[in-house]
PDB file of C-alpha atoms in Angstrom:
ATOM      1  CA  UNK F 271     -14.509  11.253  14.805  1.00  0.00           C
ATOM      2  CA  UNK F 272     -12.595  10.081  11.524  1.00  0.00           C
ATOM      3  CA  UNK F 273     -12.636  11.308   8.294  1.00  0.00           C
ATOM      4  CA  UNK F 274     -11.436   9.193   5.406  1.00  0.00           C
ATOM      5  CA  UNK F 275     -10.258  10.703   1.769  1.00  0.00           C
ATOM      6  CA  UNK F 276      -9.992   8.555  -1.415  1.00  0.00           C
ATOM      7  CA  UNK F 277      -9.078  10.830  -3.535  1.00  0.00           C
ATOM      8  CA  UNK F 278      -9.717   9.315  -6.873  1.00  0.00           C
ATOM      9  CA  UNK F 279     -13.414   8.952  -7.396  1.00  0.00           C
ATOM     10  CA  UNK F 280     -13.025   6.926 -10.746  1.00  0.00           C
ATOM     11  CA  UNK F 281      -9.916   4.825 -11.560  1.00  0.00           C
ATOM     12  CA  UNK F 282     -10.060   3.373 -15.390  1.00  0.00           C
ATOM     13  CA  UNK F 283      -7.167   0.880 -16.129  1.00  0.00           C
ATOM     14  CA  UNK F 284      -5.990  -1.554 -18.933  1.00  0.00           C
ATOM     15  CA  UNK F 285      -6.274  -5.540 -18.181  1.00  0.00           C
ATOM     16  CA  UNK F 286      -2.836  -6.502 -16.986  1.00  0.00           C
ATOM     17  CA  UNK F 287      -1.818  -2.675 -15.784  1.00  0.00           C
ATOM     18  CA  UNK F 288      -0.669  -2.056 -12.108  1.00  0.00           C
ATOM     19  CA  UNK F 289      -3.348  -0.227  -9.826  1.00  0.00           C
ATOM     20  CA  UNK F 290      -3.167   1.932  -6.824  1.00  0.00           C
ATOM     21  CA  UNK F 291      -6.691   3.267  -4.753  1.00  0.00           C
ATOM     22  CA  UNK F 292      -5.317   5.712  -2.128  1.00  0.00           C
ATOM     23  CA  UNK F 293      -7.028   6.222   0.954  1.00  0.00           C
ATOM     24  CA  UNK F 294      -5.878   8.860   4.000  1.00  0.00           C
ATOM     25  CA  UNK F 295      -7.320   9.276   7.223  1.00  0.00           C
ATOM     26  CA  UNK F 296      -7.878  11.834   9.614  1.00  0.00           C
ATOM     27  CA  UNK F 297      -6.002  10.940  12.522  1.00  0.00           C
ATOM     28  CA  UNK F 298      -3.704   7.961  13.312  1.00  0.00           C
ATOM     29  CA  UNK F 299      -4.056   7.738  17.275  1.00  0.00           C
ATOM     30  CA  UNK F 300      -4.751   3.790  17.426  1.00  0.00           C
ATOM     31  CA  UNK F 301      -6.975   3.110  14.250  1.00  0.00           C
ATOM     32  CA  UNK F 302      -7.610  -0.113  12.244  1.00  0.00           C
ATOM     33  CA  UNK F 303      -7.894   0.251   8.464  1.00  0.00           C
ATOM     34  CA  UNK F 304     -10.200  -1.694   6.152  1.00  0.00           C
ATOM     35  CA  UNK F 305     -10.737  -1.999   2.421  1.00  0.00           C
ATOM     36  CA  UNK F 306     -14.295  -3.297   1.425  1.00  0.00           C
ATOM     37  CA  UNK F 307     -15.149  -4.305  -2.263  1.00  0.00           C
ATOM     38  CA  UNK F 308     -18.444  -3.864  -3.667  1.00  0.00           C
ATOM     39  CA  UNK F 309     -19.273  -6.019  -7.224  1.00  0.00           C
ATOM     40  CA  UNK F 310     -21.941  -4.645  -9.109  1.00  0.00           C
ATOM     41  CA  UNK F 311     -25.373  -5.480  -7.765  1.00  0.00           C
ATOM     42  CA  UNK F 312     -23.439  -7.152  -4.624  1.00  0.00           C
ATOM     43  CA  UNK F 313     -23.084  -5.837  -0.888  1.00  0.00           C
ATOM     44  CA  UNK F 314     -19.798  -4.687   0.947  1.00  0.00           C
ATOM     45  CA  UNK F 315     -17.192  -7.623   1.298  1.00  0.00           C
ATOM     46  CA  UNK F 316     -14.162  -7.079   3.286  1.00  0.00           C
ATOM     47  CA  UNK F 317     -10.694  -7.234   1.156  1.00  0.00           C
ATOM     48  CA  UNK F 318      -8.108  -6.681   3.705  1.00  0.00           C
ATOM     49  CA  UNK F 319      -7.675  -5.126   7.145  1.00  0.00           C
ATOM     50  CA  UNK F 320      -4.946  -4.009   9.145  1.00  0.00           C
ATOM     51  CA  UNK F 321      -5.311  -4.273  12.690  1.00  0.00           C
ATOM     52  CA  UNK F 322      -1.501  -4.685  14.187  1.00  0.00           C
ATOM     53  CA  UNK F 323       1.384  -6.102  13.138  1.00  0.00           C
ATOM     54  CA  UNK F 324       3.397  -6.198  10.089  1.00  0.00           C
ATOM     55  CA  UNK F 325       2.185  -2.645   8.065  1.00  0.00           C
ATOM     56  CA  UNK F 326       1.463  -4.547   4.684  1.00  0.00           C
ATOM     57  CA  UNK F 327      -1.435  -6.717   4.641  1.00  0.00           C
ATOM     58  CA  UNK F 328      -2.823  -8.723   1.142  1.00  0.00           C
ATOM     59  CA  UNK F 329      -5.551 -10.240   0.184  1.00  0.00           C
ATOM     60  CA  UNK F 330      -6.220 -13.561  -1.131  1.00  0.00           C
ATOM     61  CA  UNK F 331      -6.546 -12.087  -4.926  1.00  0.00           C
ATOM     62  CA  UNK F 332      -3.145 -10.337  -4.807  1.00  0.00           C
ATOM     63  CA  UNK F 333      -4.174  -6.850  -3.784  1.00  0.00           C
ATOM     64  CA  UNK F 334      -2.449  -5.530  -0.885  1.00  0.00           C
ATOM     65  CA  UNK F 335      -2.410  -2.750   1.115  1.00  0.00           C
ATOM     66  CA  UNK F 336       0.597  -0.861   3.225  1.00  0.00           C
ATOM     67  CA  UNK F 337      -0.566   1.293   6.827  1.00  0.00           C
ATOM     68  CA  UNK F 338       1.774   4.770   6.823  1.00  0.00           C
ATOM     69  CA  UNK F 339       1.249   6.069   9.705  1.00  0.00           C
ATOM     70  CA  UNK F 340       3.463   9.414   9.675  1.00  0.00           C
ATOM     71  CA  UNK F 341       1.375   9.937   6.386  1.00  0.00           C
ATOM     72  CA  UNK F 342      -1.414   8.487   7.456  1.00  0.00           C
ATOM     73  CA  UNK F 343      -2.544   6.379   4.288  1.00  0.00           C
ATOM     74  CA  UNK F 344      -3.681   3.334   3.568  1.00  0.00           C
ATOM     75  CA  UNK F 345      -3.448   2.670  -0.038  1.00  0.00           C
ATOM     76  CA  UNK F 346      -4.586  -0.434  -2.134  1.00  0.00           C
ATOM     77  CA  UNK F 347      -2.484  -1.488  -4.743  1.00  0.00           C
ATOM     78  CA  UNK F 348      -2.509  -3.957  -7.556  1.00  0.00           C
ATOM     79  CA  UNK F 349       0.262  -5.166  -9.319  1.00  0.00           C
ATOM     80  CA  UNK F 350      -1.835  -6.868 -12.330  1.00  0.00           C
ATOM     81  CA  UNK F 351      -5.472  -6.315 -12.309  1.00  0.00           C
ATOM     82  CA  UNK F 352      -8.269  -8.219 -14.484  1.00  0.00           C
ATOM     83  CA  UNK F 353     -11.695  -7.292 -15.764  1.00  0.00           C
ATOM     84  CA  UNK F 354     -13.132  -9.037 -12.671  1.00  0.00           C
ATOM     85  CA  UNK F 355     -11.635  -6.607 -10.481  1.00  0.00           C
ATOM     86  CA  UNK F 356     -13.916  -4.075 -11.861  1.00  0.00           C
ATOM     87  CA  UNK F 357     -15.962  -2.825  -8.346  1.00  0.00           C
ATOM     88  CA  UNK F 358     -16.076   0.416  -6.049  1.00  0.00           C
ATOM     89  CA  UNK F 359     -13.471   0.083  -3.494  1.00  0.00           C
ATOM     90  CA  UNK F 360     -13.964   1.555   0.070  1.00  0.00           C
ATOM     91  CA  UNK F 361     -11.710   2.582   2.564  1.00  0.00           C
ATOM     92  CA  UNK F 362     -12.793   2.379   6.337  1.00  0.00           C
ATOM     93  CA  UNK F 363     -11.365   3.070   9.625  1.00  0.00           C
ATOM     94  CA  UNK F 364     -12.518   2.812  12.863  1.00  0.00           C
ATOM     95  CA  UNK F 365     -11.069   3.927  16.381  1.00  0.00           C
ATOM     96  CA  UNK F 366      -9.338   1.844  18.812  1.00  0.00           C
ATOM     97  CA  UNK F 367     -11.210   3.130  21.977  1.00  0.00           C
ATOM     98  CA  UNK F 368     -13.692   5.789  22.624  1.00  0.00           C
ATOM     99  CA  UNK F 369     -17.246   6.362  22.221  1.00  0.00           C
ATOM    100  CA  UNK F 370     -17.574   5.338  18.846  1.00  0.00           C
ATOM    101  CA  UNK F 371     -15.893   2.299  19.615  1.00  0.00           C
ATOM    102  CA  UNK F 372     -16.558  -0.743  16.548  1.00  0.00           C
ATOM    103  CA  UNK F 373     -18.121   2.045  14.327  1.00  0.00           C
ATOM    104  CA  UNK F 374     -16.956   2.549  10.500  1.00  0.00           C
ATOM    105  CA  UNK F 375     -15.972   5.510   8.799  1.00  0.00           C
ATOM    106  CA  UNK F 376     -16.359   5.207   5.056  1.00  0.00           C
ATOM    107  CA  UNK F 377     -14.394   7.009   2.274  1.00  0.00           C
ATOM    108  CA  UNK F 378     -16.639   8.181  -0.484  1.00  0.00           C
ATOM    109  CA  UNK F 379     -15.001   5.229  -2.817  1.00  0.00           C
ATOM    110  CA  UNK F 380     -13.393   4.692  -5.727  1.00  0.00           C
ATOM    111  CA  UNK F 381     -14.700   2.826  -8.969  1.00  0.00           C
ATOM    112  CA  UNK F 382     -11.848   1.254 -10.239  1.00  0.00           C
ATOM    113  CA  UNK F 383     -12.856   0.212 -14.044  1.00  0.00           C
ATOM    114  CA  UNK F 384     -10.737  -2.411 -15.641  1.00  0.00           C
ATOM    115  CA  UNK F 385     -10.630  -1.982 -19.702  1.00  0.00           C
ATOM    116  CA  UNK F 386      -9.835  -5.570 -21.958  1.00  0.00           C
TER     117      UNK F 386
ATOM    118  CA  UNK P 109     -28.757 -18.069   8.700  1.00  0.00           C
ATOM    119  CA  UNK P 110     -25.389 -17.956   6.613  1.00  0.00           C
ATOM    120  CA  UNK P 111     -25.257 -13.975   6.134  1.00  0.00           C
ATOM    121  CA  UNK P 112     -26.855 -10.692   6.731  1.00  0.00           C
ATOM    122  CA  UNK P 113     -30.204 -11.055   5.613  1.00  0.00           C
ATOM    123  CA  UNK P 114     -31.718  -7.803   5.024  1.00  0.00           C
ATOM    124  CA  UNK P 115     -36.076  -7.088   3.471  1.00  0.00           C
ATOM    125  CA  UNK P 116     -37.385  -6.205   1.294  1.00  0.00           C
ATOM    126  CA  UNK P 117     -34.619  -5.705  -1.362  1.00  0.00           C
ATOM    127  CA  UNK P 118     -36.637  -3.173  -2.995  1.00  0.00           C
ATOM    128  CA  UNK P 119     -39.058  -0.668  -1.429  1.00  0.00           C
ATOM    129  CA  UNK P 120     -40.775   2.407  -3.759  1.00  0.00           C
ATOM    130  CA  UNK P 121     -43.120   4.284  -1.591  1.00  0.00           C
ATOM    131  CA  UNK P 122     -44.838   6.969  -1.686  1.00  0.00           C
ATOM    132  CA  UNK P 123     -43.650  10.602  -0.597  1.00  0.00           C
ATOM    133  CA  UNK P 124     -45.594  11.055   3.349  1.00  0.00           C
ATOM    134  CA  UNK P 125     -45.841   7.392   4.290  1.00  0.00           C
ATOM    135  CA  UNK P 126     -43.983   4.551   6.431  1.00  0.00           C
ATOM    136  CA  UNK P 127     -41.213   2.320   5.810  1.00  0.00           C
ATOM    137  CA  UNK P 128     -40.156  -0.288   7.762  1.00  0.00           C
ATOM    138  CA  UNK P 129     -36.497  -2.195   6.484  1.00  0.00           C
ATOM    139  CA  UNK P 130     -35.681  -5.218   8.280  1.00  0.00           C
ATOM    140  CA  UNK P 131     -32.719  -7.067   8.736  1.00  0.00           C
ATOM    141  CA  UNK P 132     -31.423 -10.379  10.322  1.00  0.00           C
ATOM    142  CA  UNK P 133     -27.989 -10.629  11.247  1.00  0.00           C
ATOM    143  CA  UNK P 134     -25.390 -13.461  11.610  1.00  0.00           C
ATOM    144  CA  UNK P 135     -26.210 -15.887  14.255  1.00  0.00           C
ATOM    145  CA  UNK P 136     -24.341 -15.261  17.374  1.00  0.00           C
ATOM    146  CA  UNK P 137     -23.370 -11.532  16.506  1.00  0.00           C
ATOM    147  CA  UNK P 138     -24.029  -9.332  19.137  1.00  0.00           C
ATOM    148  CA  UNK P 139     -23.452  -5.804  17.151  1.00  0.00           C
ATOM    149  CA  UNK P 140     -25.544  -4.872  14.511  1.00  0.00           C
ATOM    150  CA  UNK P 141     -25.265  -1.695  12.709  1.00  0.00           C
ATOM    151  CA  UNK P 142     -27.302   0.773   9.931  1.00  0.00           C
ATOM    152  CA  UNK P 143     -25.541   2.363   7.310  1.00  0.00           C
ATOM    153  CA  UNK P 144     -26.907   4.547   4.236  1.00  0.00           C
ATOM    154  CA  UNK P 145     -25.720   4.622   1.100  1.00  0.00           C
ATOM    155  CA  UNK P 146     -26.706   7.089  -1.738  1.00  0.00           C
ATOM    156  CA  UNK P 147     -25.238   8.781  -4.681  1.00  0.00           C
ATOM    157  CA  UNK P 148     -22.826  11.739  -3.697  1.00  0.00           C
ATOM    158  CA  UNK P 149     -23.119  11.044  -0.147  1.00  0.00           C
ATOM    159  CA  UNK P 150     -20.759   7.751   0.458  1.00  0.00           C
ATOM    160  CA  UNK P 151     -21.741   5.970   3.134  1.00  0.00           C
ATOM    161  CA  UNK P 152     -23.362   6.838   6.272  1.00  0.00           C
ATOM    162  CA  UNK P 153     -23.299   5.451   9.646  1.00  0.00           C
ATOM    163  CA  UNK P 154     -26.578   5.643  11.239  1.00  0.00           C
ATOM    164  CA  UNK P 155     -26.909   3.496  14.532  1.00  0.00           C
ATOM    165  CA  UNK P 156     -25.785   0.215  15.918  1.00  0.00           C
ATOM    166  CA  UNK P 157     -26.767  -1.951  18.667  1.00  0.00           C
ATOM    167  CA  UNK P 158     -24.022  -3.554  20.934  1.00  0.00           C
ATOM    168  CA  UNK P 159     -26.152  -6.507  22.867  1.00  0.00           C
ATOM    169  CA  UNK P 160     -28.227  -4.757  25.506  1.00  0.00           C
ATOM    170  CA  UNK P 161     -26.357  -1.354  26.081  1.00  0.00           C
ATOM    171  CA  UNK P 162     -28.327   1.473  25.115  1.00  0.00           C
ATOM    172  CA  UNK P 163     -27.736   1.644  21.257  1.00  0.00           C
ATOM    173  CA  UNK P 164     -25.494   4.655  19.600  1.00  0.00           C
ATOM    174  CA  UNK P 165     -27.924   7.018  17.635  1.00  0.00           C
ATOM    175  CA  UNK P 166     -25.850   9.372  16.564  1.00  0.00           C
ATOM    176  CA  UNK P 167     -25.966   8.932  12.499  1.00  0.00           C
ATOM    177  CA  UNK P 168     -30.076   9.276  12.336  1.00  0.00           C
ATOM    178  CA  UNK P 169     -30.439  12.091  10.116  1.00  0.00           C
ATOM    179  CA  UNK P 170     -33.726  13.325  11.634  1.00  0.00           C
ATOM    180  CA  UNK P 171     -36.328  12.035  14.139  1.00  0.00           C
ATOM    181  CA  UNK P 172     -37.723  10.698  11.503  1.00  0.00           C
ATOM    182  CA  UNK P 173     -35.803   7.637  11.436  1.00  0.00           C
ATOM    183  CA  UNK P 174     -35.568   5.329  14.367  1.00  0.00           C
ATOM    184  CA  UNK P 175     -34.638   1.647  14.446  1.00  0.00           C
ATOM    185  CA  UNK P 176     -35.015  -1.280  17.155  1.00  0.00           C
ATOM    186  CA  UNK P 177     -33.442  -4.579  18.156  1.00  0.00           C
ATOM    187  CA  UNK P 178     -35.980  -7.082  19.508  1.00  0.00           C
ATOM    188  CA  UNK P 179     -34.264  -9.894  21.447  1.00  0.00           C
ATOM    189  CA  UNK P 180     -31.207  -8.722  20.386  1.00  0.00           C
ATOM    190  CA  UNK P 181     -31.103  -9.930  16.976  1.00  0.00           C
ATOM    191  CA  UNK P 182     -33.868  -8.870  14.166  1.00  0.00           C
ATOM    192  CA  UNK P 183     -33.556  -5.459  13.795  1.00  0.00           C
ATOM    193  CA  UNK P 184     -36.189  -2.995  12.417  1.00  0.00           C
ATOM    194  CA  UNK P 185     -35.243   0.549  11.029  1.00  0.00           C
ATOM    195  CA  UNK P 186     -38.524   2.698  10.527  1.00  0.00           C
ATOM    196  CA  UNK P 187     -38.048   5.784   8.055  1.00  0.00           C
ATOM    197  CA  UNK P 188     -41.355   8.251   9.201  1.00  0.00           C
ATOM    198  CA  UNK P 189     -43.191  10.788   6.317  1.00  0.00           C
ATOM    199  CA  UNK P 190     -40.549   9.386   4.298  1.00  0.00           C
ATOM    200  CA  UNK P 191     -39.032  12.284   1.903  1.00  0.00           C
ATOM    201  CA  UNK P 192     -37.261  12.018  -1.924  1.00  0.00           C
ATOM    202  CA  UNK P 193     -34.081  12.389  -0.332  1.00  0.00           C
ATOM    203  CA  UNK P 194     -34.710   9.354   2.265  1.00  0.00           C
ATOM    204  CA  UNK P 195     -34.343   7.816  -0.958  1.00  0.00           C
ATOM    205  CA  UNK P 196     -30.984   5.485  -0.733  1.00  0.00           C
ATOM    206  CA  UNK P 197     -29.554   1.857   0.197  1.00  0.00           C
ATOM    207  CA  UNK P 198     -30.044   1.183   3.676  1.00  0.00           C
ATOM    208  CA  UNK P 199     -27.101  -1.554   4.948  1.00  0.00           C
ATOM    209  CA  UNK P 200     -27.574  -3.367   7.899  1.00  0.00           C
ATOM    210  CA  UNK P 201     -24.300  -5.011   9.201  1.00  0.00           C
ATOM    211  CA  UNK P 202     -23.508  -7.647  12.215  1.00  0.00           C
ATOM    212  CA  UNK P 203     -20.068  -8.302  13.964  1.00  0.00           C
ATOM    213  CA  UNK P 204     -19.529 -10.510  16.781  1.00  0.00           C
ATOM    214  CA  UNK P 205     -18.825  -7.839  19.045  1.00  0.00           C
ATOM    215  CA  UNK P 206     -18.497  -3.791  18.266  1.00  0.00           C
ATOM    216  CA  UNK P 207     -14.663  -4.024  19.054  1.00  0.00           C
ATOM    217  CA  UNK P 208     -12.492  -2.480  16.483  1.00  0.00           C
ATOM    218  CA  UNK P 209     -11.059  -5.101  15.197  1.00  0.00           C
ATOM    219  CA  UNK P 210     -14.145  -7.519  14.495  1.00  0.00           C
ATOM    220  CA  UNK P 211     -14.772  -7.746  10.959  1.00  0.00           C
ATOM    221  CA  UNK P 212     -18.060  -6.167  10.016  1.00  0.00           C
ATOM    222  CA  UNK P 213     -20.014  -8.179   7.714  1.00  0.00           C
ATOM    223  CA  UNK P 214     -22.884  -6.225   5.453  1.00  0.00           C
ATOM    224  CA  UNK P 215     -26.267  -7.759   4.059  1.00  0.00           C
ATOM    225  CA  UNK P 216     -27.009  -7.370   0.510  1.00  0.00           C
ATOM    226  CA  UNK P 217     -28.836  -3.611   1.263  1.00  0.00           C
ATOM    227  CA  UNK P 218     -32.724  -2.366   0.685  1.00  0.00           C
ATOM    228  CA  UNK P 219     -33.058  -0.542  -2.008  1.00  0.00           C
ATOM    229  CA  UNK P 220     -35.170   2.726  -0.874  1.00  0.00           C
ATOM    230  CA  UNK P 221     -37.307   4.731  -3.489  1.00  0.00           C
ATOM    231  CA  UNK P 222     -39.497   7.403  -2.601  1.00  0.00           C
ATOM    232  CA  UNK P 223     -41.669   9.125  -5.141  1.00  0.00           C
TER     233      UNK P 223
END
C-alpha cells in the first residue's frame, strides 16, 4: 500500500505570489500521481495527473505539476495564483498493478489560502 | 445522469440507529468506489466495486459498515448503530474501469452527523 505526505497542511499566499503544494509518496515502483481540488462547499475535481510520458504535466488554469521519481514527489506549483484558487489541494496516487489495482491513496491536503 | 449523484446531502441521526447513503454513478462506469472524509483523518478509502468481481472491502472500518451494488450501478453504503465518530463525508466515486490510469470522478459527498 501507498502512503502520501503533503507536508504543508495550510499554505496562505498574497494575490499574484508564486505557490508550491508538495506532495511525496511512499514508493515509486509504477505509480500514477493525481492532484484533486476541492472549492469550498464543492466535491473532489481532478487538476492534473501524470500517468506516463513527459514528467511535467499542467493544468488548464496554469498550475502544473513535475513527477521526481528518485525523490519521489509530486509537487504542484503556481507561478501566479488568484483569490479563486483558494481550495484544499489533494495529492493521490494509485498503483500500477496489484491488488489494489484503480484504488486512491489520499494525502491529508493542503488549504492553500490566497490573500487580496 | 451528467455526474456522481450521491443522497441525501445531509443526514443527522441519531447515536444507535441506521443510515443508508446512496449514490448513482456516471452512466457506463463500471467502478464505483466509497471514500470518507473527516476532520484530522484525510481521506479514506473504504470499498469499491469493479463490475461483477467480488468487491474490495478492505477500507470498512468495522462490520458495521457494509455497502452494495445492485445491477451494477446504484450503490448503497449502510452505516449500522451508527457512532459520533461515524460522523464524516461519505464520497462515492465512478471510473470507467478500476485501471490506474482512469480518472476517478467524485459526487458532491453526504454529509454524515450523528448525535
Amino acid at each position: 500500500a501507498q502512503s502520501v505526505t503533503q507536508l504543508d497542511s495550510q499554505v496562505p499566499v498574497f494575490e499574484e505570489a508564486p505557490v508550491e503544494l508538495r506532495c511525496n509518496y511512499s514508493s515509486s515502483v509504477s505509480v500514477y500521481l493525481f492532484w484533486y481540488v476541492q472549492y469550498p462547499n464543492q466535491g473532489l475535481q481532478l487538476l492534473l495527473k501524470y500517468l506516463s510520458g513527459s514528467t511535467l504535466v499542467e493544468s488548464i488554469n496554469g498550475f502544473e505539476a513535475e513527477f521526481n521519481k528518485s525523490q519521489t514527489s509530486f509537487h504542484l506549483r503556481k507561478p501566479s495564483v488568484h483569490i479563486s484558487d483558494t481550495a484544499e489541494y489533494f495529492c493521490a496516487v494509485s498503483e500500477g498493478r496489484g491488488s489494489t489495482l484503480g484504488r486512491l491513496y489520499f494525502g491529508r491536503g493542503t488549504q492553500l489560502t490566497v490573500w487580496p | 445522469g451528467a455526474g456522481v449523484s450521491q443522497s441525501p446531502s445531509n443526514k443527522v441521526t441519531e447515536k444507535g440507529k441506521d443510515v443508508e447513503l446512496r449514490c448513482d454513478p456516471i452512466s457506463g462506469h463500471t467502478a464505483l468506489y466509497w471514500y470518507r472524509q473527516s476532520l484530522g483523518q484525510g481521506l479514506e478509502f473504504l470499498i469499491y466495486f469493479q463490475g461483477n468481481s467480488a468487491p474490495d472491502k478492505s477500507g470498512l472500518p468495522s462490520d458495521r459498515f457494509s455497502a452494495e451494488r445492485t445491477g451494477g450501478s446504484v450503490s448503497t453504503l449502510t452505516i449500522q448503530r451508527t457512532q459520533q465518530e461515524d460522523s464524516a463525508v461519505y464520497l462515492c466515486a465512478s471510473s470507467l474501469e478500476a485501471s490506474s490510469g482512469n480518472t476517478i470522478y467524485f459526487g458532491e459527498g453526504s454529509w454524515l452527523t450523528v448525535v
